Amino acid sequence: MQWKTTWALVWAALVVGVWADTPANCTYEDVRGDWMFYETERTGGPDINCDSMGPIVHKRRISLEYPNVVVDEHGNKGSWTMIYNQGFEVKVAGRSYFAFSFYKESDEVVTSLCDKTFTGWSRDVTVRNWACYRAQKTTSVAPKETKKLQTPKSKTFYRHNLDFLKNIQKVQSSWYPAIYEEYEQWTLQDHFRRSGGAASVIHQRVTPAPADLLTRLRASMLPPEWDWRNVSGVNYVSDIRDQGACGSCYAFASMAALESRVRILTDNELKPTFSPQDVVSCSKLSQGCEGGFPYLIAGRYAQDKGVVAEKCAPYTGEDDACSTVASCRRHYTAHYRYVGGYYGACNEIEMKLALVRGGPLAVGFEVYGDFMSYKGGVYHHTGLTDGFNPFEITNHAVLVVGYGVDSKTGENYWTVKNSWGPNWGEDGYFRIRRGTDECGIESLAVEVVPIP
């Protein structure tokens, strides 16, 4: 029983529980290795409260091996994946575990302690028999400090910079910008949130994995262009929406992915509109209007708790208290994964295969200041900065619906659904360079299989 006492004393000094995506900054090599999982009684349900740990009943030794193999103390094998730099998910011997990596923060610095986790959630793969757990790596990892990302002050308003727009057109001819009059009604904080928010920032992004020969051969059979808005004259993509000044892009991208894939699975018999506000207000796997990630929402949240129709939690664009109508039907995800199988295995070829085979993909990419003014063409970052509007690079979540080749420039591109309203970009969409991992768009795509 000594290990229980020691564990309790260690964690009593730490903050218990964590809400949402975090400022943690942990790498694959920080996490890979041997861990001890400490778990409570497995008698809870989806509404289990893991803000505090409770008595430890189960102890498991888990080895996280390359590239995504898990082996437990009994020799059972499973799979695992990093969740960006935020934490990791493990599936082995019929159970699924997820927790955020541990960190401490001051006013200016975040210290990531990547050999520990906060209290997380475990359950059977059948989404039953829930428990709370924490994990401790058997070998220590040196703490790492990261400068804390500061949300821009709300009193600073965006100002149009005509010289900046002119310079964009001078340095390249692939795409063109425009003035959006409504921008000057918003603060820099509003724009920062709209393009991802503080909780969506990725400090170190993985690069796309190389595609093997078999994958390339399969991809060679794909059509040269694809667009889920027009497959033999049929549109399987839901309408463009506007997230406003809330950092809820991850929720909109997640709901859009589920909506499109339900349409595809039912040949448009069902055309749902799911609620981003339910996610913003109710999910402990995101941080409301400060950001989040589609893997945890279109995937784990939709499988654990389910999503609801828009009418059950109408969008307000605010960090409101959870008020989803309790009697509303929940819609669930049957399967979810990073394209390629785990975080770090994605690439252009895998994305094309997953897109054509199953439907639109939720992705994240780095938003720079020049992207804010995009109006048309095939986007790539110009390297220019807007002196009037200092902009922190964020991770914006969107939906890839197709791919093609520009008839004028010959550039390969992805066609992407945004959530900034139908008047932005190309009727609410944008095109971005394909095959070069432009702004990281080919590094972390997520595919889901909803239950219609």
XYZ file of C-alpha atoms in Angstrom:
452
model
C 0.000 0.000 0.000
C 3.033 2.293 0.201
C 2.767 3.322 -3.448
C -0.758 4.640 -2.833
C 0.422 6.787 0.062
C 3.400 8.135 -1.866
C 1.258 8.962 -4.885
C -1.328 10.726 -2.772
C 1.324 12.866 -1.084
C 2.948 13.825 -4.378
C -0.294 14.877 -6.022
C -1.788 16.543 -2.968
C 0.652 19.377 -3.544
C -0.466 19.845 -7.148
C -3.496 21.532 -8.602
C -6.164 18.911 -9.242
C -8.260 18.788 -12.364
C -7.859 20.869 -15.482
C -10.406 22.531 -17.727
C -9.730 22.368 -21.412
C -6.744 22.659 -23.668
C -3.692 23.953 -21.888
C -0.484 25.934 -22.379
C 1.504 22.695 -22.015
C 4.312 22.232 -24.522
C 5.340 18.572 -24.582
C 7.005 16.765 -27.469
C 6.773 13.181 -28.671
C 10.152 12.322 -27.148
C 9.099 13.849 -23.819
C 6.161 11.462 -23.652
C 7.491 8.290 -25.259
C 8.639 5.734 -22.679
C 7.382 3.871 -19.598
C 4.546 5.214 -17.452
C 2.580 4.237 -14.370
C -1.178 4.824 -14.644
C -3.055 5.276 -11.348
C -6.806 4.792 -11.704
C -9.924 4.977 -9.526
C -12.759 2.466 -9.367
C -14.246 1.813 -12.820
C -17.865 2.348 -11.911
C -18.559 5.847 -13.246
C -20.488 7.132 -16.238
C -19.840 9.811 -18.894
C -20.656 12.553 -16.362
C -17.949 11.443 -13.918
C -16.318 14.359 -12.093
C -12.537 14.043 -12.262
C -11.757 17.443 -10.764
C -10.472 15.459 -7.789
C -8.835 12.075 -8.006
C -10.541 9.855 -5.453
C -9.104 6.588 -4.047
C -6.686 4.720 -6.316
C -7.808 1.163 -7.067
C -5.901 0.147 -10.204
C -2.208 0.572 -11.051
C -0.923 -0.219 -14.563
C 2.515 -0.078 -16.162
C 2.201 1.242 -19.697
C 4.971 1.454 -22.276
C 4.512 3.990 -25.089
C 6.688 2.809 -27.944
C 7.613 3.993 -31.438
C 5.759 4.956 -33.542
C 2.347 4.502 -31.877
C 2.504 1.100 -30.135
C 1.379 0.577 -26.530
C 2.350 -2.452 -24.453
C 0.977 -3.002 -20.944
C 2.434 -5.108 -18.101
C 0.593 -8.196 -19.381
C 1.949 -7.915 -22.922
C -1.288 -6.588 -24.396
C -0.652 -4.300 -27.352
C -2.612 -1.234 -28.365
C -2.071 2.215 -29.863
C -1.373 5.722 -28.648
C -1.048 9.216 -30.055
C 0.047 12.629 -28.927
C -2.709 15.247 -28.920
C -0.654 18.072 -30.416
C 1.589 19.300 -27.576
C -1.227 19.074 -25.035
C -1.370 15.485 -23.824
C -1.767 11.934 -25.110
C -4.429 9.299 -25.669
C -3.870 5.570 -25.052
C -5.991 2.606 -26.153
C -5.029 -0.820 -24.813
C -6.735 -3.961 -23.478
C -10.196 -2.599 -24.155
C -9.727 0.722 -22.348
C -9.130 4.260 -23.558
C -7.228 6.885 -21.547
C -6.823 10.611 -22.064
C -5.241 13.301 -19.884
C -3.606 16.673 -20.438
C 0.096 17.020 -19.687
C 0.918 18.796 -16.458
C 2.125 22.390 -16.301
C 2.500 25.332 -13.939
C 2.198 28.951 -14.962
C 3.099 32.421 -13.776
C 2.148 35.755 -15.291
C 4.766 35.422 -18.047
C 6.062 31.827 -18.142
C 4.530 28.373 -18.515
C 6.571 25.492 -17.085
C 5.666 22.167 -18.694
C 6.232 19.054 -16.555
C 5.898 16.474 -19.292
C 6.539 13.436 -17.088
C 3.194 13.963 -15.295
C -0.421 14.451 -16.297
C -3.357 16.223 -14.780
C -6.303 14.113 -13.698
C -7.830 12.622 -16.824
C -10.544 10.225 -17.869
C -10.480 6.521 -18.678
C -13.257 4.278 -19.943
C -13.909 1.096 -21.844
C -13.805 1.367 -25.621
C -17.553 0.736 -25.394
C -17.796 4.094 -23.545
C -18.760 2.387 -20.258
C -17.138 1.867 -16.852
C -15.577 5.293 -16.477
C -12.819 6.158 -14.016
C -10.411 8.985 -13.252
C -6.669 8.523 -13.571
C -3.311 10.252 -13.457
C -0.042 9.148 -14.994
C 3.610 9.464 -13.974
C 6.549 8.623 -16.220
C 9.043 6.234 -14.651
C 11.956 8.394 -15.825
C 12.016 12.132 -15.219
C 11.825 14.734 -17.973
C 13.473 18.099 -17.439
C 10.944 20.936 -16.980
C 10.716 23.278 -19.942
C 9.748 26.915 -19.854
C 7.768 28.658 -22.573
C 6.915 32.324 -22.754
C 3.224 32.667 -21.979
C 1.212 33.807 -24.965
C -0.611 36.995 -24.104
C -4.009 37.683 -25.625
C -3.946 41.181 -27.199
C -5.496 43.915 -25.077
C -9.171 44.302 -25.896
C -9.057 48.115 -26.154
C -6.751 48.024 -29.207
C -8.803 48.093 -32.412
C -7.813 46.744 -35.791
C -6.911 49.373 -38.417
C -6.758 48.856 -42.161
C -3.260 49.146 -43.586
C -3.424 49.897 -47.314
C 0.362 49.761 -47.702
C 0.337 46.231 -46.289
C -2.280 45.115 -48.820
C -0.352 46.719 -51.676
C 2.842 44.980 -50.599
C 1.058 41.609 -50.568
C 0.222 42.073 -54.233
C 3.713 43.293 -55.069
C 5.568 40.268 -53.735
C 3.415 37.535 -55.287
C 0.599 36.893 -57.771
C -0.960 33.650 -56.495
C -3.628 35.348 -54.387
C -5.080 38.761 -53.703
C -6.293 40.581 -50.566
C -9.279 42.788 -49.863
C -10.506 45.274 -47.296
C -13.160 43.921 -44.951
C -14.883 46.979 -43.501
C -16.180 45.119 -40.454
C -12.625 44.413 -39.271
C -12.260 47.895 -37.781
C -15.251 47.219 -35.516
C -13.248 44.444 -33.842
C -10.327 44.569 -31.436
C -7.058 42.725 -31.928
C -8.253 40.367 -29.216
C -11.341 39.600 -31.307
C -9.195 38.800 -34.345
C -6.804 36.723 -32.262
C -9.648 34.593 -30.955
C -11.323 34.284 -34.332
C -8.162 32.816 -35.823
C -7.664 30.215 -33.094
C -7.172 31.750 -29.674
C -4.535 31.221 -26.999
C -5.502 27.623 -26.220
C -5.024 26.517 -29.828
C -1.432 27.634 -30.254
C 1.072 24.903 -31.153
C 4.635 25.771 -30.160
C 6.292 22.918 -32.053
C 4.463 21.382 -35.009
C 5.419 18.032 -36.492
C 6.329 17.856 -40.154
C 4.396 15.589 -42.544
C 5.574 11.993 -42.643
C 6.826 10.596 -45.963
C 4.315 8.478 -47.848
C 5.321 4.876 -48.507
C 5.246 3.273 -51.954
C 1.940 1.440 -51.450
C 0.221 4.632 -50.328
C 1.543 6.486 -53.363
C 0.328 3.738 -55.670
C -3.177 3.902 -54.174
C -3.181 7.689 -54.479
C -2.176 7.472 -58.154
C -5.638 6.049 -58.831
C -7.393 9.135 -57.445
C -8.981 11.732 -59.733
C -6.867 14.848 -60.439
C -9.487 17.064 -58.750
C -12.108 16.488 -56.065
C -14.704 18.657 -54.355
C -17.358 17.369 -51.941
C -19.503 20.373 -52.876
C -19.962 18.848 -56.312
C -19.704 15.077 -56.629
C -21.623 14.170 -59.760
C -23.662 17.328 -59.232
C -24.438 16.655 -55.548
C -23.299 18.869 -52.629
C -22.415 17.073 -49.395
C -21.081 20.105 -47.515
C -23.208 22.124 -45.071
C -23.586 25.900 -45.301
C -20.901 28.418 -44.377
C -21.304 29.802 -40.857
C -19.763 32.705 -38.931
C -18.081 32.119 -35.580
C -17.796 35.853 -34.871
C -15.191 37.028 -32.376
C -15.218 33.826 -30.320
C -12.272 31.421 -30.662
C -14.611 28.576 -31.537
C -13.146 27.624 -34.925
C -12.312 24.159 -33.548
C -15.993 23.623 -32.695
C -17.204 24.839 -36.100
C -14.650 22.705 -37.968
C -15.620 19.694 -35.864
C -19.349 20.151 -36.401
C -18.799 20.787 -40.125
C -16.834 17.539 -40.451
C -19.586 15.563 -38.709
C -22.319 17.279 -40.735
C -20.672 16.530 -44.083
C -19.879 12.935 -43.231
C -23.449 12.259 -42.054
C -24.629 13.634 -45.403
C -22.250 11.329 -47.249
C -23.202 8.256 -45.213
C -26.916 8.850 -45.818
C -26.671 10.124 -49.415
C -28.025 13.477 -48.190
C -31.097 11.940 -46.601
C -29.942 13.510 -43.339
C -28.616 17.078 -43.391
C -27.963 17.966 -39.748
C -26.671 21.248 -38.375
C -24.828 20.533 -35.144
C -24.243 22.966 -32.284
C -20.806 24.569 -31.759
C -22.192 26.332 -28.668
C -22.755 23.025 -26.875
C -19.021 22.405 -27.278
C -17.990 25.945 -26.291
C -20.133 25.947 -23.155
C -20.158 22.299 -22.073
C -16.996 20.468 -23.127
C -14.137 19.930 -20.673
C -11.951 19.020 -23.625
C -11.814 22.583 -24.929
C -11.479 26.087 -23.576
C -14.574 27.841 -24.804
C -13.857 31.007 -26.766
C -10.121 30.675 -26.089
C -9.696 27.686 -28.407
C -9.468 23.942 -28.731
C -8.664 21.116 -31.162
C -10.891 19.067 -33.519
C -9.374 15.687 -32.534
C -10.740 16.113 -29.024
C -14.138 17.439 -30.186
C -15.171 15.742 -33.462
C -13.450 12.664 -32.061
C -13.379 12.080 -28.330
C -16.130 14.476 -27.182
C -18.505 13.288 -29.903
C -17.807 9.688 -28.933
C -17.942 10.238 -25.161
C -20.809 12.699 -24.809
C -22.256 13.162 -28.284
C -23.159 16.381 -30.107
C -26.584 17.982 -30.459
C -28.553 19.869 -33.089
C -28.113 23.636 -33.321
C -31.618 24.276 -31.933
C -30.652 22.508 -28.683
C -27.891 25.050 -27.954
C -28.148 28.031 -30.326
C -24.873 29.788 -31.045
C -24.161 32.927 -29.000
C -20.414 33.271 -29.551
C -19.885 33.752 -25.816
C -18.445 31.712 -22.959
C -21.919 31.073 -21.597
C -22.740 28.507 -18.941
C -23.767 25.126 -20.307
C -27.495 25.285 -21.057
C -27.989 22.606 -23.715
C -31.538 21.246 -23.669
C -31.183 18.011 -21.708
C -33.896 16.153 -23.610
C -32.199 16.620 -26.985
C -30.907 13.596 -28.815
C -27.138 13.100 -28.825
C -25.298 12.110 -32.006
C -22.094 10.109 -31.685
C -18.820 9.361 -33.431
C -18.054 5.690 -34.004
C -14.396 6.090 -34.925
C -11.843 8.885 -35.116
C -8.146 9.202 -35.806
C -5.402 11.419 -37.139
C -4.975 10.879 -40.852
C -2.178 8.337 -41.182
C -3.101 6.709 -37.868
C -1.496 8.962 -35.266
C -0.202 12.492 -34.748
C 2.911 12.721 -36.895
C 1.841 10.289 -39.630
C -0.123 12.741 -41.792
C 0.895 13.957 -45.243
C -0.631 15.214 -48.493
C -1.040 11.727 -49.983
C -2.739 10.290 -46.899
C -5.025 13.333 -46.794
C -6.116 12.910 -50.421
C -6.913 9.250 -49.844
C -8.843 9.939 -46.633
C -10.703 12.852 -48.218
C -11.956 10.957 -51.263
C -12.590 7.726 -49.362
C -14.502 9.117 -46.407
C -15.272 12.823 -46.646
C -14.046 16.260 -45.541
C -11.216 16.502 -43.002
C -10.866 18.818 -40.020
C -7.410 20.395 -40.082
C -5.420 23.079 -38.317
C -3.002 25.546 -39.859
C -0.957 28.546 -38.789
C -2.652 31.889 -39.393
C -0.418 34.860 -40.146
C -1.475 38.493 -40.476
C -1.622 38.418 -44.267
C -4.213 35.623 -44.264
C -6.727 37.896 -42.526
C -7.105 39.893 -45.759
C -7.363 36.949 -48.154
C -10.044 37.357 -50.825
C -9.197 34.900 -53.604
C -6.577 32.759 -55.309
C -4.215 30.120 -53.938
C -2.948 31.344 -50.571
C 0.582 31.056 -49.252
C 2.217 33.094 -46.513
C 4.076 36.060 -47.998
C 6.403 36.585 -45.041
C 5.108 40.139 -44.667
C 3.914 41.566 -41.349
C 1.342 44.246 -40.676
C 2.891 47.005 -38.591
C -0.492 48.508 -37.745
C -1.832 45.227 -36.413
C 0.794 43.134 -34.589
C -0.443 39.572 -34.826
C 0.481 36.475 -32.816
C 0.604 33.321 -34.957
C -2.317 31.083 -34.044
C -3.607 27.644 -35.005
C -6.906 27.952 -36.856
C -9.213 24.957 -37.384
C -11.012 24.587 -40.716
C -12.429 21.891 -43.019
C -10.712 20.566 -46.163
C -13.417 19.682 -48.703
C -11.432 19.178 -51.896
C -8.256 19.553 -53.921
C -7.296 20.656 -57.404
C -4.884 22.520 -59.678
C -5.248 26.228 -60.428
C -5.892 26.738 -64.133
C -3.930 30.028 -64.273
C -0.871 29.383 -62.135
C -0.677 25.581 -62.233
C -0.428 25.484 -58.441
C -1.772 22.502 -56.531
C -4.255 23.529 -53.841
C -6.616 22.393 -51.127
C -10.168 23.783 -51.072
C -11.030 24.715 -47.494
C -14.234 25.717 -45.714
C -13.764 28.550 -43.219
C -16.109 29.799 -40.489
C -15.836 33.541 -41.073
C -19.116 33.988 -42.950
C -20.045 33.721 -46.665
C -18.708 37.180 -47.551
C -15.130 36.339 -46.635
C -12.726 34.837 -49.176
C -14.196 32.837 -52.052
C -17.794 32.709 -50.797
C -16.596 31.620 -47.348
C -13.920 29.241 -48.673
C -10.239 29.623 -49.451
C -7.656 27.735 -51.440
C -4.170 27.092 -50.069
C -1.043 25.562 -51.565
C -1.010 21.761 -51.515
C 1.981 19.454 -51.260
C 4.255 21.900 -49.430
C 2.674 21.742 -45.947
C 1.814 25.413 -46.321
C 1.368 26.900 -42.837
C 1.329 23.348 -41.431
C -1.974 22.392 -43.055
C -0.768 18.869 -43.924
C 0.513 17.919 -40.478
C -2.545 17.203 -38.318
C -5.679 16.354 -40.288
C -8.436 14.482 -38.449
C -10.975 12.059 -39.941
C -14.109 10.860 -38.164
C -16.855 8.316 -38.771
C -20.135 9.578 -37.284
C -23.128 7.386 -36.512
C -25.985 8.719 -38.691
